[in-house]
Amino acid sequence: PDCVGGYYCPLNGTVYATRQCLDGYYCPAGTANVGNVSELLCPTGTHCPTGSSEPTVCEAGTYQDEIGQNYCKTCPSGNYCLYN
């Protein structure tokens, strides 16, 4: 079986989920390492708090214009942010 989603299993051959996915990254099932894997960085329009198995889309009234973030920014006053 693969390492469970939201965790990474850095030791070869282990499936024991002992390390939560890092802030700004997401870890689908089977993730071995996140530190140098740029495709697992949270994309723009989403956020990835600790333990994310997939990116979470920013809610209405918030946005994220940077990759690898664990939070969404509040839409500036006078602007309208439907989502992302």
C-alpha positions as semicolon CSV with decimal commas, in nm:
position;residue;x (nm);y (nm);z (nm)
1;P;0,000;0,000;0,000
2;D;0,101;0,362;-0,057
3;C;0,177;0,616;0,214
4;V;-0,159;0,781;0,300
5;G;-0,260;1,121;0,165
6;G;-0,165;1,424;0,373
7;Y;0,156;1,254;0,488
8;Y;0,490;1,166;0,335
9;C;0,698;0,856;0,398
10;P;1,066;0,941;0,338
11;L;1,211;0,600;0,418
12;N;1,226;0,365;0,121
13;G;0,963;0,095;0,140
14;T;0,771;0,231;0,440
15;V;0,400;0,304;0,436
16;Y;0,382;0,423;0,797
17;A;0,254;0,779;0,789
18;T;0,466;0,951;1,051
19;R;0,534;1,290;0,890
20;Q;0,255;1,531;0,800
21;C;0,284;1,711;0,470
22;L;0,458;2,048;0,510
23;D;0,292;2,392;0,495
24;G;0,261;2,508;0,135
25;Y;0,279;2,156;-0,011
26;Y;0,023;1,884;-0,074
27;C;0,094;1,514;-0,044
28;P;-0,126;1,272;-0,239
29;A;-0,113;0,906;-0,139
30;G;0,229;0,757;-0,213
31;T;0,437;1,072;-0,154
32;A;0,791;0,987;-0,047
33;N;0,948;1,334;-0,016
34;V;0,826;1,692;-0,052
35;G;1,128;1,912;0,017
36;N;1,263;1,918;-0,339
37;V;0,951;1,831;-0,541
38;S;0,829;2,154;-0,699
39;E;0,522;1,992;-0,856
40;L;0,385;1,933;-0,504
41;L;0,399;2,305;-0,420
42;C;0,052;2,447;-0,369
43;P;-0,048;2,633;-0,690
44;T;-0,184;2,986;-0,713
45;G;-0,553;3,021;-0,627
46;T;-0,521;2,758;-0,352
47;H;-0,371;2,705;-0,008
48;C;-0,215;2,401;0,159
49;P;-0,200;2,396;0,539
50;T;0,001;2,127;0,720
51;G;-0,124;1,778;0,635
52;S;-0,291;1,862;0,301
53;S;-0,353;1,572;0,064
54;E;-0,462;1,812;-0,211
55;P;-0,474;2,191;-0,262
56;T;-0,778;2,373;-0,120
57;V;-0,931;2,639;-0,345
58;C;-0,946;2,984;-0,187
59;E;-1,300;3,080;-0,084
60;A;-1,495;3,379;-0,214
61;G;-1,351;3,699;-0,069
62;T;-0,999;3,555;-0,062
63;Y;-0,724;3,486;-0,316
64;Q;-0,367;3,357;-0,341
65;D;-0,136;3,488;-0,612
66;E;0,177;3,304;-0,495
67;I;0,270;2,936;-0,507
68;G;0,357;2,733;-0,198
69;Q;0,132;2,912;0,050
70;N;-0,059;2,774;0,348
71;Y;-0,325;3,048;0,362
72;C;-0,538;3,266;0,136
73;K;-0,516;3,643;0,141
74;T;-0,820;3,860;0,214
75;C;-0,948;4,045;-0,089
76;P;-0,840;4,413;-0,067
77;S;-1,102;4,668;0,026
78;G;-1,279;4,804;-0,281
79;N;-1,207;4,491;-0,486
80;Y;-1,421;4,188;-0,558
81;C;-1,278;3,837;-0,530
82;L;-1,527;3,575;-0,642
83;Y;-1,277;3,294;-0,577
84;N;-0,903;3,232;-0,627
